[in-house]
Structure formats: C-alpha cells, structure tokens
Amino acid sequence: MEKNHHIIIKGTRDGLTLYLDDSCSFDHLIVELDRVLSQDDLEAEDSLVRINIQLGYRHLHTDQEKILRDLIRKKKKLVVQNIESKVILKDEAIKWKEESDVRILAKTIRSGQEIEITGDLLLVGDVNPGGTVKATGNVFIMGNLNGIAHAGYQGNRDAVIMASYMNPVQLRIADLYSRSPDYETEGVYMECGYIDESNKIIIDRLQVVARKRPELNGFERSVLNG
C-alpha cells in the first residue's frame, strides 16, 4: 500500500483501489491524482490495470466525474472499473426508503379493486376473487388470498408472496406467473410462493421458504408467534 497526502493506493487481485480524501478540494485532489498516476511503476505496467475508486463521503457532480474518468483514461494501461461513494442524493434516499418500507393496510380487497404500492405490502384482510394486490417488494397477506397477488412487479425475482390462506386465482412474481389449478382445491394455510432454482413459482410452507430466504426470518417469527 502506498500513501500520499490525500490518496491511498492499495493493490488488489483485481487491480488497484484508490481511496481519495473527502476533506480536500476536488481541484487539489485532481492535481495530486495526476501526479500519483504518472509514477514510473504505473506507466511501466504491461497489461491493463483496473482502477476502483472509493470517494468516501464525497459526492461528485456529473462534470466532476467526467474530469476524474478522463484523467485516468489518459494514462496508459489504466481503466476505471468502479466509482463508489458513501453519499447518496436526497431523491435516491427517498426512493430507497420507499422501496424498503413495509406498507400496512387493513382492508378487504374486493372484486374489481387493485392495490399497488412501492416496497413490501402487509395486508391485514382478504383478497377476494377479482381483487388484485401488487407490490415492488414482498406481499404478505394476513387473511385469505382468493384473488391475484403480484410481488416484485418491477422485476424483483427475489420477492415472495405469503398468505394465511392461499387459494389464489393467480400468483405473479416479477415477470413470471402461476395459474390456479384446473381442479378444485381447498387451498392451503400459511404458505409462501417464491421463484425456485428452476425459474418457476413454487408454493411451500413458510418455514421452508424462510430457510432459503433468511431475510424473511424476522417476519416469519412475528407471524407464527403473533
């Protein structure tokens, strides 16, 4: 590892990681980075060197990121692989919060009604035949699912659908769907639908799915104990 005044260079198996000081001015940082990347040992590399850049708590505007990339691109054998920052914009933070929140609704979804939310949905109530619930995340129904449930509707294939009583017209996860059986069924209790390794929607016991999806364990405990 080599340390300069505002730059730390660490060699890795995948190339070099540059840790850039987030307390100095951007202009000063660029000057020092130009000097560091012009060192003889870097110029003498025979093959491409991949550069990962860690900005710390610094946010780059679009023009600043272009300056940074152009500087590295001018150096022979160097290519930017990744630029990471610990800072996210307010809009990004709001979007992340919405997508990670659990929305709780206490109502019955009747025929012809459709509920669509961002994040996980916890519905305390029934979904009647002809009713539809959709969420960008998981769908948890503390009641009877007799209609349509669509989890991960923006493409999240890791999403699941759980219901206290599972007898749906259709289950959908991301771009996949599972039709209702062609024969009469009495439905099943405390079951969970998810996409398995064969790329199909499978319905299994909540406890079994939770072992495959550890992130559901907290919710599973609250449901089974509550």
PDB file of C-alpha atoms in Angstrom:
ATOM      1  CA  MET A   1       0.000   0.000   0.000  1.00  0.00           C
ATOM      2  CA  GLU A   2       1.277   3.451  -0.877  1.00  0.00           C
ATOM      3  CA  LYS A   3       0.053   6.602   0.868  1.00  0.00           C
ATOM      4  CA  ASN A   4       0.195  10.136  -0.474  1.00  0.00           C
ATOM      5  CA  HIS A   5      -1.108  13.259   1.208  1.00  0.00           C
ATOM      6  CA  HIS A   6      -4.695  12.818   0.020  1.00  0.00           C
ATOM      7  CA  ILE A   7      -4.595   9.486  -1.812  1.00  0.00           C
ATOM      8  CA  ILE A   8      -4.115   5.916  -0.650  1.00  0.00           C
ATOM      9  CA  ILE A   9      -3.329   3.279  -3.281  1.00  0.00           C
ATOM     10  CA  LYS A  10      -3.959  -0.348  -2.436  1.00  0.00           C
ATOM     11  CA  GLY A  11      -3.124  -3.196  -4.773  1.00  0.00           C
ATOM     12  CA  THR A  12      -5.689  -5.978  -5.003  1.00  0.00           C
ATOM     13  CA  ARG A  13      -6.110  -9.159  -7.020  1.00  0.00           C
ATOM     14  CA  ASP A  14      -8.408  -7.243  -9.375  1.00  0.00           C
ATOM     15  CA  GLY A  15      -6.180  -4.200  -9.877  1.00  0.00           C
ATOM     16  CA  LEU A  16      -5.804  -1.051  -7.792  1.00  0.00           C
ATOM     17  CA  THR A  17      -8.144   0.628  -5.326  1.00  0.00           C
ATOM     18  CA  LEU A  18      -7.736   4.374  -4.867  1.00  0.00           C
ATOM     19  CA  TYR A  19      -9.014   5.848  -1.604  1.00  0.00           C
ATOM     20  CA  LEU A  20      -9.484   9.576  -2.185  1.00  0.00           C
ATOM     21  CA  ASP A  21      -9.562  12.044   0.701  1.00  0.00           C
ATOM     22  CA  ASP A  22     -13.050  13.524   1.029  1.00  0.00           C
ATOM     23  CA  SER A  23     -11.949  16.602   3.001  1.00  0.00           C
ATOM     24  CA  CYS A  24      -9.779  18.418   0.448  1.00  0.00           C
ATOM     25  CA  SER A  25     -10.965  20.368  -2.591  1.00  0.00           C
ATOM     26  CA  PHE A  26     -11.729  18.497  -5.782  1.00  0.00           C
ATOM     27  CA  ASP A  27      -9.262  20.590  -7.789  1.00  0.00           C
ATOM     28  CA  HIS A  28      -6.440  19.856  -5.354  1.00  0.00           C
ATOM     29  CA  LEU A  29      -7.313  16.169  -5.439  1.00  0.00           C
ATOM     30  CA  ILE A  30      -7.175  16.037  -9.235  1.00  0.00           C
ATOM     31  CA  VAL A  31      -3.730  17.654  -9.301  1.00  0.00           C
ATOM     32  CA  GLU A  32      -2.369  15.164  -6.803  1.00  0.00           C
ATOM     33  CA  LEU A  33      -4.042  12.224  -8.533  1.00  0.00           C
ATOM     34  CA  ASP A  34      -2.457  13.232 -11.841  1.00  0.00           C
ATOM     35  CA  ARG A  35       0.955  13.216 -10.189  1.00  0.00           C
ATOM     36  CA  VAL A  36       0.385   9.870  -8.472  1.00  0.00           C
ATOM     37  CA  LEU A  37      -0.836   8.135 -11.616  1.00  0.00           C
ATOM     38  CA  SER A  38       2.177   9.399 -13.560  1.00  0.00           C
ATOM     39  CA  GLN A  39       4.615   7.436 -11.423  1.00  0.00           C
ATOM     40  CA  ASP A  40       7.047   5.242 -13.323  1.00  0.00           C
ATOM     41  CA  ASP A  41       5.864   1.952 -11.830  1.00  0.00           C
ATOM     42  CA  LEU A  42       2.313   2.571 -13.081  1.00  0.00           C
ATOM     43  CA  GLU A  43       3.425   3.748 -16.512  1.00  0.00           C
ATOM     44  CA  ALA A  44       5.552   0.612 -16.908  1.00  0.00           C
ATOM     45  CA  GLU A  45       2.657  -1.836 -16.496  1.00  0.00           C
ATOM     46  CA  ASP A  46       2.412  -4.252 -19.430  1.00  0.00           C
ATOM     47  CA  SER A  47      -1.287  -5.049 -19.097  1.00  0.00           C
ATOM     48  CA  LEU A  48      -4.454  -3.133 -18.314  1.00  0.00           C
ATOM     49  CA  VAL A  49      -4.790  -2.086 -14.689  1.00  0.00           C
ATOM     50  CA  ARG A  50      -8.356  -1.840 -13.400  1.00  0.00           C
ATOM     51  CA  ILE A  51      -8.980   1.065 -11.055  1.00  0.00           C
ATOM     52  CA  ASN A  52     -11.612   1.048  -8.300  1.00  0.00           C
ATOM     53  CA  ILE A  53     -12.186   4.480  -6.791  1.00  0.00           C
ATOM     54  CA  GLN A  54     -13.506   4.997  -3.248  1.00  0.00           C
ATOM     55  CA  LEU A  55     -14.716   8.566  -2.690  1.00  0.00           C
ATOM     56  CA  GLY A  56     -15.609   8.296   0.992  1.00  0.00           C
ATOM     57  CA  TYR A  57     -18.146  10.985   1.940  1.00  0.00           C
ATOM     58  CA  ARG A  58     -17.610  12.963  -1.256  1.00  0.00           C
ATOM     59  CA  HIS A  59     -20.300  13.384  -3.909  1.00  0.00           C
ATOM     60  CA  LEU A  60     -19.221  14.096  -7.476  1.00  0.00           C
ATOM     61  CA  HIS A  61     -21.290  16.156  -9.856  1.00  0.00           C
ATOM     62  CA  THR A  62     -21.552  14.813 -13.405  1.00  0.00           C
ATOM     63  CA  ASP A  63     -18.860  17.161 -14.753  1.00  0.00           C
ATOM     64  CA  GLN A  64     -16.501  16.267 -11.879  1.00  0.00           C
ATOM     65  CA  GLU A  65     -16.930  12.543 -12.514  1.00  0.00           C
ATOM     66  CA  LYS A  66     -16.146  13.147 -16.196  1.00  0.00           C
ATOM     67  CA  ILE A  67     -12.948  15.018 -15.260  1.00  0.00           C
ATOM     68  CA  LEU A  68     -11.915  12.136 -12.992  1.00  0.00           C
ATOM     69  CA  ARG A  69     -12.616   9.486 -15.607  1.00  0.00           C
ATOM     70  CA  ASP A  70     -10.883  11.471 -18.371  1.00  0.00           C
ATOM     71  CA  LEU A  71      -7.770  11.896 -16.227  1.00  0.00           C
ATOM     72  CA  ILE A  72      -7.452   8.164 -15.635  1.00  0.00           C
ATOM     73  CA  ARG A  73      -8.349   7.344 -19.240  1.00  0.00           C
ATOM     74  CA  LYS A  74      -5.401   9.443 -20.456  1.00  0.00           C
ATOM     75  CA  LYS A  75      -2.991   7.264 -18.514  1.00  0.00           C
ATOM     76  CA  LYS A  76      -1.729   4.270 -20.433  1.00  0.00           C
ATOM     77  CA  LYS A  77      -2.944   0.866 -19.267  1.00  0.00           C
ATOM     78  CA  LEU A  78      -5.406   2.306 -16.721  1.00  0.00           C
ATOM     79  CA  VAL A  79      -9.180   1.784 -16.891  1.00  0.00           C
ATOM     80  CA  VAL A  80     -11.880   2.823 -14.399  1.00  0.00           C
ATOM     81  CA  GLN A  81     -13.856  -0.172 -13.230  1.00  0.00           C
ATOM     82  CA  ASN A  82     -15.940   1.351 -10.445  1.00  0.00           C
ATOM     83  CA  ILE A  83     -16.543   4.614  -8.570  1.00  0.00           C
ATOM     84  CA  GLU A  84     -18.195   4.328  -5.156  1.00  0.00           C
ATOM     85  CA  SER A  85     -19.348   6.935  -2.660  1.00  0.00           C
ATOM     86  CA  LYS A  86     -20.868   6.684   0.815  1.00  0.00           C
ATOM     87  CA  VAL A  87     -23.114   9.624  -0.072  1.00  0.00           C
ATOM     88  CA  ILE A  88     -26.433   9.314  -1.882  1.00  0.00           C
ATOM     89  CA  LEU A  89     -28.676  12.117  -3.114  1.00  0.00           C
ATOM     90  CA  LYS A  90     -31.887  13.006  -1.308  1.00  0.00           C
ATOM     91  CA  ASP A  91     -34.042  11.670  -4.165  1.00  0.00           C
ATOM     92  CA  GLU A  92     -32.126   8.385  -4.115  1.00  0.00           C
ATOM     93  CA  ALA A  93     -32.505   8.148  -0.333  1.00  0.00           C
ATOM     94  CA  ILE A  94     -36.260   8.756  -0.551  1.00  0.00           C
ATOM     95  CA  LYS A  95     -36.584   6.125  -3.292  1.00  0.00           C
ATOM     96  CA  TRP A  96     -34.556   3.608  -1.254  1.00  0.00           C
ATOM     97  CA  LYS A  97     -36.704   4.257   1.826  1.00  0.00           C
ATOM     98  CA  GLU A  98     -39.913   3.781  -0.153  1.00  0.00           C
ATOM     99  CA  GLU A  99     -38.643   0.527  -1.645  1.00  0.00           C
ATOM    100  CA  SER A 100     -37.506  -0.840   1.722  1.00  0.00           C
ATOM    101  CA  ASP A 101     -40.566   0.211   3.736  1.00  0.00           C
ATOM    102  CA  VAL A 102     -43.396  -2.134   4.704  1.00  0.00           C
ATOM    103  CA  ARG A 103     -46.779  -0.612   3.916  1.00  0.00           C
ATOM    104  CA  ILE A 104     -49.500  -1.909   6.248  1.00  0.00           C
ATOM    105  CA  LEU A 105     -53.094  -1.877   5.016  1.00  0.00           C
ATOM    106  CA  ALA A 106     -56.124  -3.140   6.953  1.00  0.00           C
ATOM    107  CA  LYS A 107     -58.918  -3.714   4.466  1.00  0.00           C
ATOM    108  CA  THR A 108     -60.607  -6.220   2.201  1.00  0.00           C
ATOM    109  CA  ILE A 109     -59.728  -6.056  -1.489  1.00  0.00           C
ATOM    110  CA  ARG A 110     -62.986  -6.720  -3.302  1.00  0.00           C
ATOM    111  CA  SER A 111     -63.664  -7.787  -6.893  1.00  0.00           C
ATOM    112  CA  GLY A 112     -62.562  -5.099  -9.343  1.00  0.00           C
ATOM    113  CA  GLN A 113     -60.262  -3.376  -6.829  1.00  0.00           C
ATOM    114  CA  GLU A 114     -56.485  -3.188  -7.294  1.00  0.00           C
ATOM    115  CA  ILE A 115     -53.918  -2.040  -4.733  1.00  0.00           C
ATOM    116  CA  GLU A 116     -50.438  -1.100  -5.986  1.00  0.00           C
ATOM    117  CA  ILE A 117     -47.657   0.018  -3.629  1.00  0.00           C
ATOM    118  CA  THR A 118     -43.901   0.650  -3.588  1.00  0.00           C
ATOM    119  CA  GLY A 119     -42.000  -1.542  -1.114  1.00  0.00           C
ATOM    120  CA  ASP A 120     -43.342  -4.522   0.838  1.00  0.00           C
ATOM    121  CA  LEU A 121     -47.082  -4.896   1.402  1.00  0.00           C
ATOM    122  CA  LEU A 122     -48.554  -6.281   4.614  1.00  0.00           C
ATOM    123  CA  LEU A 123     -52.295  -6.634   4.075  1.00  0.00           C
ATOM    124  CA  VAL A 124     -54.411  -7.362   7.127  1.00  0.00           C
ATOM    125  CA  GLY A 125     -57.510  -8.593   5.373  1.00  0.00           C
ATOM    126  CA  ASP A 126     -58.688 -10.711   2.462  1.00  0.00           C
ATOM    127  CA  VAL A 127     -58.180 -10.510  -1.283  1.00  0.00           C
ATOM    128  CA  ASN A 128     -61.467 -11.631  -2.784  1.00  0.00           C
ATOM    129  CA  PRO A 129     -61.809 -13.255  -6.232  1.00  0.00           C
ATOM    130  CA  GLY A 130     -61.420 -10.498  -8.828  1.00  0.00           C
ATOM    131  CA  GLY A 131     -59.266  -8.391  -6.471  1.00  0.00           C
ATOM    132  CA  THR A 132     -55.558  -7.698  -7.066  1.00  0.00           C
ATOM    133  CA  VAL A 133     -52.655  -6.608  -4.868  1.00  0.00           C
ATOM    134  CA  LYS A 134     -49.293  -5.539  -6.304  1.00  0.00           C
ATOM    135  CA  ALA A 135     -46.015  -4.550  -4.632  1.00  0.00           C
ATOM    136  CA  THR A 136     -42.500  -3.843  -5.853  1.00  0.00           C
ATOM    137  CA  GLY A 137     -41.309  -5.958  -2.910  1.00  0.00           C
ATOM    138  CA  ASN A 138     -42.866  -8.839  -0.981  1.00  0.00           C
ATOM    139  CA  VAL A 139     -46.592  -9.383  -0.458  1.00  0.00           C
ATOM    140  CA  PHE A 140     -47.712 -10.616   2.977  1.00  0.00           C
ATOM    141  CA  ILE A 141     -51.429 -11.265   3.452  1.00  0.00           C
ATOM    142  CA  MET A 142     -52.803 -11.852   6.945  1.00  0.00           C
ATOM    143  CA  GLY A 143     -56.035 -13.238   5.581  1.00  0.00           C
ATOM    144  CA  ASN A 144     -57.446 -15.170   2.635  1.00  0.00           C
ATOM    145  CA  LEU A 145     -55.826 -14.816  -0.781  1.00  0.00           C
ATOM    146  CA  ASN A 146     -58.554 -15.764  -3.242  1.00  0.00           C
ATOM    147  CA  GLY A 147     -57.691 -13.225  -5.956  1.00  0.00           C
ATOM    148  CA  ILE A 148     -54.441 -12.166  -7.647  1.00  0.00           C
ATOM    149  CA  ALA A 149     -51.184 -11.235  -5.900  1.00  0.00           C
ATOM    150  CA  HIS A 150     -48.201  -9.794  -7.771  1.00  0.00           C
ATOM    151  CA  ALA A 151     -44.894  -9.384  -5.891  1.00  0.00           C
ATOM    152  CA  GLY A 152     -41.769  -7.734  -7.290  1.00  0.00           C
ATOM    153  CA  TYR A 153     -43.754  -6.316 -10.173  1.00  0.00           C
ATOM    154  CA  GLN A 154     -40.873  -4.087 -11.301  1.00  0.00           C
ATOM    155  CA  GLY A 155     -38.649  -7.115 -11.835  1.00  0.00           C
ATOM    156  CA  ASN A 156     -37.602  -8.278  -8.355  1.00  0.00           C
ATOM    157  CA  ARG A 157     -37.439 -12.087  -8.660  1.00  0.00           C
ATOM    158  CA  ASP A 158     -36.373 -12.467  -5.012  1.00  0.00           C
ATOM    159  CA  ALA A 159     -39.783 -11.259  -3.826  1.00  0.00           C
ATOM    160  CA  VAL A 160     -42.219 -13.703  -2.209  1.00  0.00           C
ATOM    161  CA  ILE A 161     -45.962 -13.947  -1.620  1.00  0.00           C
ATOM    162  CA  MET A 162     -47.244 -15.249   1.711  1.00  0.00           C
ATOM    163  CA  ALA A 163     -50.836 -15.715   2.805  1.00  0.00           C
ATOM    164  CA  SER A 164     -52.552 -17.093   5.893  1.00  0.00           C
ATOM    165  CA  TYR A 165     -54.844 -18.946   3.489  1.00  0.00           C
ATOM    166  CA  MET A 166     -53.553 -19.477  -0.036  1.00  0.00           C
ATOM    167  CA  ASN A 167     -56.136 -20.169  -2.733  1.00  0.00           C
ATOM    168  CA  PRO A 168     -55.287 -17.620  -5.447  1.00  0.00           C
ATOM    169  CA  VAL A 169     -56.676 -17.147  -8.918  1.00  0.00           C
ATOM    170  CA  GLN A 170     -53.097 -16.347  -9.915  1.00  0.00           C
ATOM    171  CA  LEU A 171     -49.701 -15.664  -8.358  1.00  0.00           C
ATOM    172  CA  ARG A 172     -47.241 -13.391 -10.123  1.00  0.00           C
ATOM    173  CA  ILE A 173     -43.627 -12.685  -9.164  1.00  0.00           C
ATOM    174  CA  ALA A 174     -41.697 -10.267 -11.382  1.00  0.00           C
ATOM    175  CA  ASP A 175     -42.415 -11.445 -14.955  1.00  0.00           C
ATOM    176  CA  LEU A 176     -43.453 -14.991 -14.017  1.00  0.00           C
ATOM    177  CA  TYR A 177     -46.916 -16.205 -13.114  1.00  0.00           C
ATOM    178  CA  SER A 178     -48.554 -19.327 -11.738  1.00  0.00           C
ATOM    179  CA  ARG A 179     -52.065 -20.202 -12.808  1.00  0.00           C
ATOM    180  CA  SER A 180     -54.649 -21.599 -10.428  1.00  0.00           C
ATOM    181  CA  PRO A 181     -55.041 -25.397 -10.658  1.00  0.00           C
ATOM    182  CA  ASP A 182     -57.560 -26.838 -13.136  1.00  0.00           C
ATOM    183  CA  TYR A 183     -59.155 -28.854 -10.349  1.00  0.00           C
ATOM    184  CA  GLU A 184     -60.982 -27.734  -7.246  1.00  0.00           C
ATOM    185  CA  THR A 185     -58.774 -27.184  -4.241  1.00  0.00           C
ATOM    186  CA  GLU A 186     -59.461 -26.335  -0.644  1.00  0.00           C
ATOM    187  CA  GLY A 187     -56.416 -24.082  -0.512  1.00  0.00           C
ATOM    188  CA  VAL A 188     -53.540 -24.246   1.953  1.00  0.00           C
ATOM    189  CA  TYR A 189     -52.697 -22.445   5.181  1.00  0.00           C
ATOM    190  CA  MET A 190     -49.572 -20.375   5.973  1.00  0.00           C
ATOM    191  CA  GLU A 191     -47.942 -20.990   2.596  1.00  0.00           C
ATOM    192  CA  CYS A 192     -45.465 -18.907   0.639  1.00  0.00           C
ATOM    193  CA  GLY A 193     -44.888 -18.537  -3.099  1.00  0.00           C
ATOM    194  CA  TYR A 194     -41.394 -17.865  -4.477  1.00  0.00           C
ATOM    195  CA  ILE A 195     -39.263 -18.431  -7.594  1.00  0.00           C
ATOM    196  CA  ASP A 196     -37.085 -21.521  -7.232  1.00  0.00           C
ATOM    197  CA  GLU A 197     -33.874 -22.596  -8.992  1.00  0.00           C
ATOM    198  CA  SER A 198     -35.824 -23.952 -11.972  1.00  0.00           C
ATOM    199  CA  ASN A 199     -37.253 -20.473 -12.632  1.00  0.00           C
ATOM    200  CA  LYS A 200     -40.782 -21.457 -11.654  1.00  0.00           C
ATOM    201  CA  ILE A 201     -43.117 -20.168  -8.965  1.00  0.00           C
ATOM    202  CA  ILE A 202     -43.323 -22.746  -6.179  1.00  0.00           C
ATOM    203  CA  ILE A 203     -45.687 -22.762  -3.183  1.00  0.00           C
ATOM    204  CA  ASP A 204     -44.241 -24.187   0.013  1.00  0.00           C
ATOM    205  CA  ARG A 205     -44.550 -23.887   3.772  1.00  0.00           C
ATOM    206  CA  LEU A 206     -43.418 -20.545   5.168  1.00  0.00           C
ATOM    207  CA  GLN A 207     -40.837 -22.242   7.399  1.00  0.00           C
ATOM    208  CA  VAL A 208     -39.243 -23.972   4.400  1.00  0.00           C
ATOM    209  CA  VAL A 209     -39.085 -20.764   2.348  1.00  0.00           C
ATOM    210  CA  ALA A 210     -37.637 -18.818   5.283  1.00  0.00           C
ATOM    211  CA  ARG A 211     -34.700 -21.231   5.407  1.00  0.00           C
ATOM    212  CA  LYS A 212     -33.981 -20.423   1.764  1.00  0.00           C
ATOM    213  CA  ARG A 213     -34.593 -16.706   2.256  1.00  0.00           C
ATOM    214  CA  PRO A 214     -33.032 -15.816   5.658  1.00  0.00           C
ATOM    215  CA  GLU A 215     -34.165 -12.187   5.329  1.00  0.00           C
ATOM    216  CA  LEU A 216     -37.736 -13.407   5.974  1.00  0.00           C
ATOM    217  CA  ASN A 217     -36.924 -14.928   9.364  1.00  0.00           C
ATOM    218  CA  GLY A 218     -37.913 -11.873  11.395  1.00  0.00           C
ATOM    219  CA  PHE A 219     -41.261 -11.626   9.669  1.00  0.00           C
ATOM    220  CA  GLU A 220     -41.837 -15.377   9.956  1.00  0.00           C
ATOM    221  CA  ARG A 221     -41.297 -15.297  13.727  1.00  0.00           C
ATOM    222  CA  SER A 222     -43.669 -12.357  14.156  1.00  0.00           C
ATOM    223  CA  VAL A 223     -46.366 -14.129  12.116  1.00  0.00           C
ATOM    224  CA  LEU A 224     -46.069 -17.544  13.719  1.00  0.00           C
ATOM    225  CA  ASN A 225     -45.832 -16.155  17.227  1.00  0.00           C
ATOM    226  CA  GLY A 226     -48.395 -13.430  16.759  1.00  0.00           C
TER     227      GLY A 226
END
